[in-house]
CSV table of C-alpha atoms in Angstrom, one decimal:
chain,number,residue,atom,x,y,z
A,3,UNK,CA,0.0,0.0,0.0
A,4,UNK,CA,1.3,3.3,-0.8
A,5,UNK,CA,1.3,6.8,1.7
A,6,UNK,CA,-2.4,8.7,2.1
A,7,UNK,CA,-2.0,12.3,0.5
A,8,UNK,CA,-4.6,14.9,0.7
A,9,UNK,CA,-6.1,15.6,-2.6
A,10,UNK,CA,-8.7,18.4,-1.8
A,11,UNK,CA,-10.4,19.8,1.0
A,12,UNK,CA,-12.8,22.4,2.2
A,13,UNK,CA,-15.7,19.7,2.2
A,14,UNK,CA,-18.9,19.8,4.0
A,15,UNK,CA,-19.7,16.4,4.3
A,16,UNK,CA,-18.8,14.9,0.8
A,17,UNK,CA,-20.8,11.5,-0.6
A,18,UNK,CA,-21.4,9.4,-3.9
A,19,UNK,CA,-17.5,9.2,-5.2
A,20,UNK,CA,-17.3,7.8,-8.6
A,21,UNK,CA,-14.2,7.8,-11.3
A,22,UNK,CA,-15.6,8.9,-14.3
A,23,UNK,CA,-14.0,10.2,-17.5
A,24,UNK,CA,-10.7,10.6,-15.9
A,25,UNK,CA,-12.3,12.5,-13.0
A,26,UNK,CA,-13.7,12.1,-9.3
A,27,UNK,CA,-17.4,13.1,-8.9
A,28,UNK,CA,-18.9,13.4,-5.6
A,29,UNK,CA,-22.0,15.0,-3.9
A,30,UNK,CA,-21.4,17.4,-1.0
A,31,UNK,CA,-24.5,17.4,1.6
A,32,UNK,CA,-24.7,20.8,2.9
A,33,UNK,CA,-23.2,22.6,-0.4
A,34,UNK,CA,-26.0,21.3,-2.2
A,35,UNK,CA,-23.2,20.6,-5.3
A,36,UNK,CA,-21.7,17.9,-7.7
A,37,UNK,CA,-18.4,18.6,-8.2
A,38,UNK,CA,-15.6,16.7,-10.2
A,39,UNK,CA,-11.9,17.1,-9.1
A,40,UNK,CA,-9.5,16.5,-11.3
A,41,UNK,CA,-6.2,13.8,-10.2
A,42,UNK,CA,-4.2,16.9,-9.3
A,43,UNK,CA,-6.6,18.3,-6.9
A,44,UNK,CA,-8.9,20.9,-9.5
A,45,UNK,CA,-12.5,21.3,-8.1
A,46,UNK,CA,-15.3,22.5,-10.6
A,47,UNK,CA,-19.0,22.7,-9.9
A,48,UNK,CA,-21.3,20.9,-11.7
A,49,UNK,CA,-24.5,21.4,-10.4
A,50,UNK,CA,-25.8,23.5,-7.2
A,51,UNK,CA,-28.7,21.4,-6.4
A,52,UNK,CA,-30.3,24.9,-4.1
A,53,UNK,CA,-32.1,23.5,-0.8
A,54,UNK,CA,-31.4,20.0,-1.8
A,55,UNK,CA,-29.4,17.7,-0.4
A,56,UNK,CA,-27.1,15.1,-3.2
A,57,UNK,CA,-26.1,12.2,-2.4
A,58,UNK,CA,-25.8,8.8,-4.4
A,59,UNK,CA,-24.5,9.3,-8.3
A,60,UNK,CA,-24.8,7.3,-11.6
A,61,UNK,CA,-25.0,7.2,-15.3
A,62,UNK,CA,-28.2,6.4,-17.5
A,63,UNK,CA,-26.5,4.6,-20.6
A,64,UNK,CA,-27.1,8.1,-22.6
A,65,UNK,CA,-24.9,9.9,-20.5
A,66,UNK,CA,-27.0,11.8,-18.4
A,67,UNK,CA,-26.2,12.1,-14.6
A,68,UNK,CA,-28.5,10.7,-12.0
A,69,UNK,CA,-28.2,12.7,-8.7
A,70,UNK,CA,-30.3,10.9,-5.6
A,71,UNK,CA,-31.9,13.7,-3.7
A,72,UNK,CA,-32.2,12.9,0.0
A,73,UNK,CA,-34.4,15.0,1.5
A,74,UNK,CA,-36.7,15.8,-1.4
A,75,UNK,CA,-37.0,11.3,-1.3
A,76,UNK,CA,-36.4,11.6,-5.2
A,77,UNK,CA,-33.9,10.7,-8.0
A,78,UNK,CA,-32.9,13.5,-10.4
A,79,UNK,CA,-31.4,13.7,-13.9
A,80,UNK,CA,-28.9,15.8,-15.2
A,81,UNK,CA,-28.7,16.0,-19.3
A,82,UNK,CA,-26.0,18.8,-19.2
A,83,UNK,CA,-28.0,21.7,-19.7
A,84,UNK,CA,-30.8,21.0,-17.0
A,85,UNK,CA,-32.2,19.2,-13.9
A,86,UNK,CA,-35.7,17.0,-14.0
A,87,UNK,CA,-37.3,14.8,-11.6
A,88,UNK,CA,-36.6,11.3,-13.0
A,89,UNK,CA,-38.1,9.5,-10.1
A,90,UNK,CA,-40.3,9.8,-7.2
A,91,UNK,CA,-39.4,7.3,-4.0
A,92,UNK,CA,-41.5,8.9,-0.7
A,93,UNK,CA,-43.7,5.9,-1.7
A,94,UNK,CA,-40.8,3.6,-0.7
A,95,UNK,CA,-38.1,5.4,1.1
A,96,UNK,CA,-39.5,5.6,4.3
A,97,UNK,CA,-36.6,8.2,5.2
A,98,UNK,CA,-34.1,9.7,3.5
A,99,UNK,CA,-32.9,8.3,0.2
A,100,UNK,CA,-28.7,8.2,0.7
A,101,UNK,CA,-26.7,6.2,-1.6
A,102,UNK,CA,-27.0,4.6,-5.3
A,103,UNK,CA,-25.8,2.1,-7.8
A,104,UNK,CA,-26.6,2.3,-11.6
A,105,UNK,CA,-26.3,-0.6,-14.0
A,106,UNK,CA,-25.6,-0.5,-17.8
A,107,UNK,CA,-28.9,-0.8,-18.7
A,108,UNK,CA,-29.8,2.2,-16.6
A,109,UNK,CA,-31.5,0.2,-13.8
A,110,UNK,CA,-30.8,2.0,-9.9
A,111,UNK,CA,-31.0,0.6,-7.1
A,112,UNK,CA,-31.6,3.4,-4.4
A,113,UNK,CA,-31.5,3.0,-0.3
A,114,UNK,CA,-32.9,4.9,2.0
A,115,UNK,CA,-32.5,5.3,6.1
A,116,UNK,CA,-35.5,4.1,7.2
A,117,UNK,CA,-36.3,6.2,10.0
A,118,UNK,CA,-35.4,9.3,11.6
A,119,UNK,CA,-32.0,8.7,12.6
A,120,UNK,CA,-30.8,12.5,13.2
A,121,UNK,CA,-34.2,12.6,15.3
A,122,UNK,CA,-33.1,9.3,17.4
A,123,UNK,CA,-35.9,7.2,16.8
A,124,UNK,CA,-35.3,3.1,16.7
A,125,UNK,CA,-33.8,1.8,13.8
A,126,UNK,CA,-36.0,-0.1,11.2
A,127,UNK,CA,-36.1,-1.5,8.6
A,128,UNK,CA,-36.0,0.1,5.0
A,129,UNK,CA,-37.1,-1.3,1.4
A,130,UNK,CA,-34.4,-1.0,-1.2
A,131,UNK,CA,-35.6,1.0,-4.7
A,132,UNK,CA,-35.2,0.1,-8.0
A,133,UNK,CA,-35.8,3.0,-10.4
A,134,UNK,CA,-35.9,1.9,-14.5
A,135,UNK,CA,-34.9,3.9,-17.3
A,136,UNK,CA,-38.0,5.6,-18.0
A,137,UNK,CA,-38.7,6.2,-14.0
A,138,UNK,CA,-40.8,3.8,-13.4
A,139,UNK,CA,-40.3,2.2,-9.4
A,140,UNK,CA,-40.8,-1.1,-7.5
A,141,UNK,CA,-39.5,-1.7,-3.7
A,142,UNK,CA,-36.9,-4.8,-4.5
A,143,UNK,CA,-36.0,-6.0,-1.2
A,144,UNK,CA,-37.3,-5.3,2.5
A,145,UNK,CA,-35.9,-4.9,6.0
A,146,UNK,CA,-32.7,-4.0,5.1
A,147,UNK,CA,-30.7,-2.4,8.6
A,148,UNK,CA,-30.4,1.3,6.9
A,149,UNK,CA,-28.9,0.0,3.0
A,150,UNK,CA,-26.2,2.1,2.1
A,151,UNK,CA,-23.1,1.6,-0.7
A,152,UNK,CA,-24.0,-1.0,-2.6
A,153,UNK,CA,-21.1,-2.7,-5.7
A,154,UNK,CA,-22.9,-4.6,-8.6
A,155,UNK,CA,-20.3,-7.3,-9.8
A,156,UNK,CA,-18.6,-7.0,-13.6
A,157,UNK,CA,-20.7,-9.7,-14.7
A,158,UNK,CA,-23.9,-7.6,-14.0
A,159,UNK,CA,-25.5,-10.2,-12.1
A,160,UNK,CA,-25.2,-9.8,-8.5
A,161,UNK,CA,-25.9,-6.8,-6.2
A,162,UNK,CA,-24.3,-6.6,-2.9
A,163,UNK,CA,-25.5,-4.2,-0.5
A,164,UNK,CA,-23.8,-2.3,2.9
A,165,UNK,CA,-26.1,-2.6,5.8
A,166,UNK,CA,-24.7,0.2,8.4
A,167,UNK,CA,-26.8,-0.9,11.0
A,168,UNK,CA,-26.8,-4.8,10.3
A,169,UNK,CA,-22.8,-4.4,10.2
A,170,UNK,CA,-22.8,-6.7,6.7
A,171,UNK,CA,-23.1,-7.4,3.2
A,172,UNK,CA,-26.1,-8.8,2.0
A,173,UNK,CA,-26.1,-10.0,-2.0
A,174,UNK,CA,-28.9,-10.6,-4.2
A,175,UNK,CA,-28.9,-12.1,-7.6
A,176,UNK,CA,-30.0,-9.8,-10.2
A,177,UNK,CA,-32.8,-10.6,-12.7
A,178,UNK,CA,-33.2,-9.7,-16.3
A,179,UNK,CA,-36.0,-7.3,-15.2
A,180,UNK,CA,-34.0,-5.9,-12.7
A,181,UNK,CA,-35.4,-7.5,-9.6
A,182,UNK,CA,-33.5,-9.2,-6.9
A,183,UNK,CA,-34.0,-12.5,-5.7
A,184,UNK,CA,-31.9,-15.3,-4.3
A,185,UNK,CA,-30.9,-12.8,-1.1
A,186,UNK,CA,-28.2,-14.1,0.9
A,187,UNK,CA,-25.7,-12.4,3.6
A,188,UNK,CA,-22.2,-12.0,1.6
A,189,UNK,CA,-20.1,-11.0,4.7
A,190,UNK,CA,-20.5,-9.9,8.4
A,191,UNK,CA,-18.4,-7.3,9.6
A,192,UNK,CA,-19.1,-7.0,13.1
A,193,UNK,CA,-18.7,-4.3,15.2
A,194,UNK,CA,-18.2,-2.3,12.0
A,195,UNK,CA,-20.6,0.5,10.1
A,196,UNK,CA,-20.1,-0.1,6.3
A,197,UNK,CA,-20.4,2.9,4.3
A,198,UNK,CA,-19.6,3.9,0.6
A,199,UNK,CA,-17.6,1.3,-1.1
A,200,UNK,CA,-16.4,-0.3,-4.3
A,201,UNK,CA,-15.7,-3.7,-5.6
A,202,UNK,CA,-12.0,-4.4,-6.8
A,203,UNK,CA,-10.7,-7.2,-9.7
A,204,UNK,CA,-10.1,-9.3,-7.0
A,205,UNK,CA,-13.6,-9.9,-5.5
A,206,UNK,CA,-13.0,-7.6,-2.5
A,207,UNK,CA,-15.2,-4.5,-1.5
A,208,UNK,CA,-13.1,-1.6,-0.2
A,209,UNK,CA,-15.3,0.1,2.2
A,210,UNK,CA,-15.6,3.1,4.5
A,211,UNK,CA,-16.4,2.4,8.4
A,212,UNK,CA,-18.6,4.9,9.2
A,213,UNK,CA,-17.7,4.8,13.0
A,214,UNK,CA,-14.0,4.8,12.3
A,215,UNK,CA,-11.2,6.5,10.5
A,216,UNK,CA,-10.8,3.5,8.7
A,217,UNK,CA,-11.5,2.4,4.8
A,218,UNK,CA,-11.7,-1.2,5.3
A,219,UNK,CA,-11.4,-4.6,2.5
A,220,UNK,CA,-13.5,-7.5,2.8
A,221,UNK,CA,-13.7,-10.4,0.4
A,222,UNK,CA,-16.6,-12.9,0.6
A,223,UNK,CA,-17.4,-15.0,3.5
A,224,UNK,CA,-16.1,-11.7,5.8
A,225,UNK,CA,-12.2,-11.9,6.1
A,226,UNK,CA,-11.0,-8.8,6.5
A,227,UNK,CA,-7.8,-8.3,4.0
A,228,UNK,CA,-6.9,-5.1,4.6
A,229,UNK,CA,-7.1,-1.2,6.7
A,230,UNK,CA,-6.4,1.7,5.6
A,231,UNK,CA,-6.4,4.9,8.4
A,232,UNK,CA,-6.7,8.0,7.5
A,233,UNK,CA,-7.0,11.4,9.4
A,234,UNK,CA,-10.5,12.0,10.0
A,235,UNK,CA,-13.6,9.1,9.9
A,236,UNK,CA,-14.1,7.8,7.1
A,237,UNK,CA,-17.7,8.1,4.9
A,238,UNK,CA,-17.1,7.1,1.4
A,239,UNK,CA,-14.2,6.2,-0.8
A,240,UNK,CA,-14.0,4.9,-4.8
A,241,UNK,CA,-11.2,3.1,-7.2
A,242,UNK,CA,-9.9,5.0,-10.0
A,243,UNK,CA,-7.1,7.1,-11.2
A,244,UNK,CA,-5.3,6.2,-15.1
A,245,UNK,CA,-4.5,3.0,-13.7
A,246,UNK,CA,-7.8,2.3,-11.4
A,247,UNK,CA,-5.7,1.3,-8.0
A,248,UNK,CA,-6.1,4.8,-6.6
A,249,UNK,CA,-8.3,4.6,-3.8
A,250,UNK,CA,-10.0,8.0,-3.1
A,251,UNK,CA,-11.4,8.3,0.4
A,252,UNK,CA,-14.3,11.2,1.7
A,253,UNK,CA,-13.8,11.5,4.8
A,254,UNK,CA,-15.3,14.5,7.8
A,255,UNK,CA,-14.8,15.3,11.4
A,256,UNK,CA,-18.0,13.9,12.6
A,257,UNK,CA,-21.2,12.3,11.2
A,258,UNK,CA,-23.8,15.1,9.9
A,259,UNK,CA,-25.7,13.8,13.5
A,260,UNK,CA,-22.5,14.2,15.6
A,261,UNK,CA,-22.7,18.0,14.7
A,262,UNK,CA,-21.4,19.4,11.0
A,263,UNK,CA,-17.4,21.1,10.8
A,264,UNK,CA,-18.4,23.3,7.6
A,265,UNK,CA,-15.5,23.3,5.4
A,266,UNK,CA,-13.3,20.7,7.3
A,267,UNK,CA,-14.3,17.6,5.2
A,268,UNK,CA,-11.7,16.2,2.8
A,269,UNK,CA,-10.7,13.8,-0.3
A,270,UNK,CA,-7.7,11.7,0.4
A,271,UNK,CA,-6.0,9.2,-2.2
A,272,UNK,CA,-3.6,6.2,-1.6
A,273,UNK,CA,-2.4,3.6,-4.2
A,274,UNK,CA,-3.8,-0.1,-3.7
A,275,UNK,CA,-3.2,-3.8,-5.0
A,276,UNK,CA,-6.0,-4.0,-6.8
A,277,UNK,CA,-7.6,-2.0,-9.8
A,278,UNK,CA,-11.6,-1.1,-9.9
A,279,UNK,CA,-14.1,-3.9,-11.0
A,280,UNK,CA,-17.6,-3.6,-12.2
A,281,UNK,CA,-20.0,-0.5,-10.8
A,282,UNK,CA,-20.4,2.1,-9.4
């Protein structure tokens, strides 16, 4: 593994990384923006999102940018020169919407908290979302323990989703309507909060603990390969870079709950084994 270097900072609390077109894209919470960074540390806005809050990103297979937007419990689209609703969820997120995987045929798969959690109330259980193309939605899974990054394997046939509250993986198999069936528990990391996180050539998922300053690799079964610390706790992080074995990790003082550090949030890179495998 190589050294950690700072890459950018002056983040809110930053969300959604994904290597794209030789850039990082991530969502930042309380800036309301998409930004991209470039790999020497160039920030540009892409969209100002006003009052709402970004979170999960993705691709439809025409380019355009899907943008989950938390608090408005929605999916948006971005075709370059404006910003639509593409897809209403307050039907199934029974809480915020957070984080979001897209596959190549422009199905997403959407989770959302499930409950209150800035307001303290007892977890529960939330329904996972798919969204189709054309914006159509169906719940696809129930009573997952607040579903959160979530890797879909090169093959497109299996999802595996980050419970933060269930401290595991749970995978599904992917059907050709985009529906999941076949769910079984992929690994348990216990006393662990699994965050964002991507899938390496390997078979491991690189994720962020969420209660730790810690990114954290896991292969199948739940041995834990490899950690990574980094300065500050860790919420996100994404393979990429020209050779995609540059881990880029989001990280932030505190949890938006534990009180927000406006502008102390950061983006911090480090070199892996491993290069990036199928999406996000």
């Amino acid at each position: 593994m190589g050294e950690v270097d700072l890459l950018l900072d002056g983040l809110d609390f930053g969300e959604g990384p994904r290597w794209r077109d030789g850039q990082l894209w991530y969502s930042d919470f309380f800036q309301h923006r998409v930004y991209t960074v470039t790999a020497d540390g160039r920030r540009e806005t892409v969209l100002d999102l006003g009052d709402e809050q970004p979170s999960g990103l993705g691709w439809l297979p025409d380019g355009d940018l899907l943008i989950v937007g938390m608090l408005g419990r929605r999916i948006l689209r971005y075709d370059g020169t404006g910003v639509r609703v593409h897809a209403e969820l307050g039907h199934i997120a029974t809480s915020h919407c957070n984080d979001m995987v897209v596959d190549h045929q422009g199905n997403a798969y959407v989770g959302n908290f499930g409950f209150d959690y800035g307001a303290g109330q007892a977890s529960v259980g939330a329904a996972l979302a798919l969204v189709r193309p054309d914006g159509s939605t169906l719940a696809v899974a129930e009573d997952l323990q607040f579903p959160n990054g979530a890797v879909i394997t090169p093959d497109g046939t299996t999802l595996v989703v980050g419970e933060t509250f269930g401290s595991r993986y749970t995978a599904f198999t992917i059907g050709v309507d985009g529906t999941l069936s076949d769910r079984r528990t992929w690994a348990e990391v216990p006393g662990r909060m699994p965050d964002g996180c991507c899938l390496d050539t390997a078979g491991g998922i690189w994720f962020a603990d969420a209660i730790r300053s810690e990114v954290i690799r896991v292969v199948e079964g739940g041995e834990i390969t490899d950690a990574i610390e980094v300065p500050q706790r860790a919420f996100a992080c994404m393979l990429g870079g020209d050779e995609g074995t540059t881990l880029f990790v989001i990280t932030a003082p505190s949890d938006p709950q534990g009180g927000l550090s406006p502008g102390q949030g950061a983006v911090w890179s480090v070199e892996v084994d491993s290069q990036h495998a199928g999406l996000p």
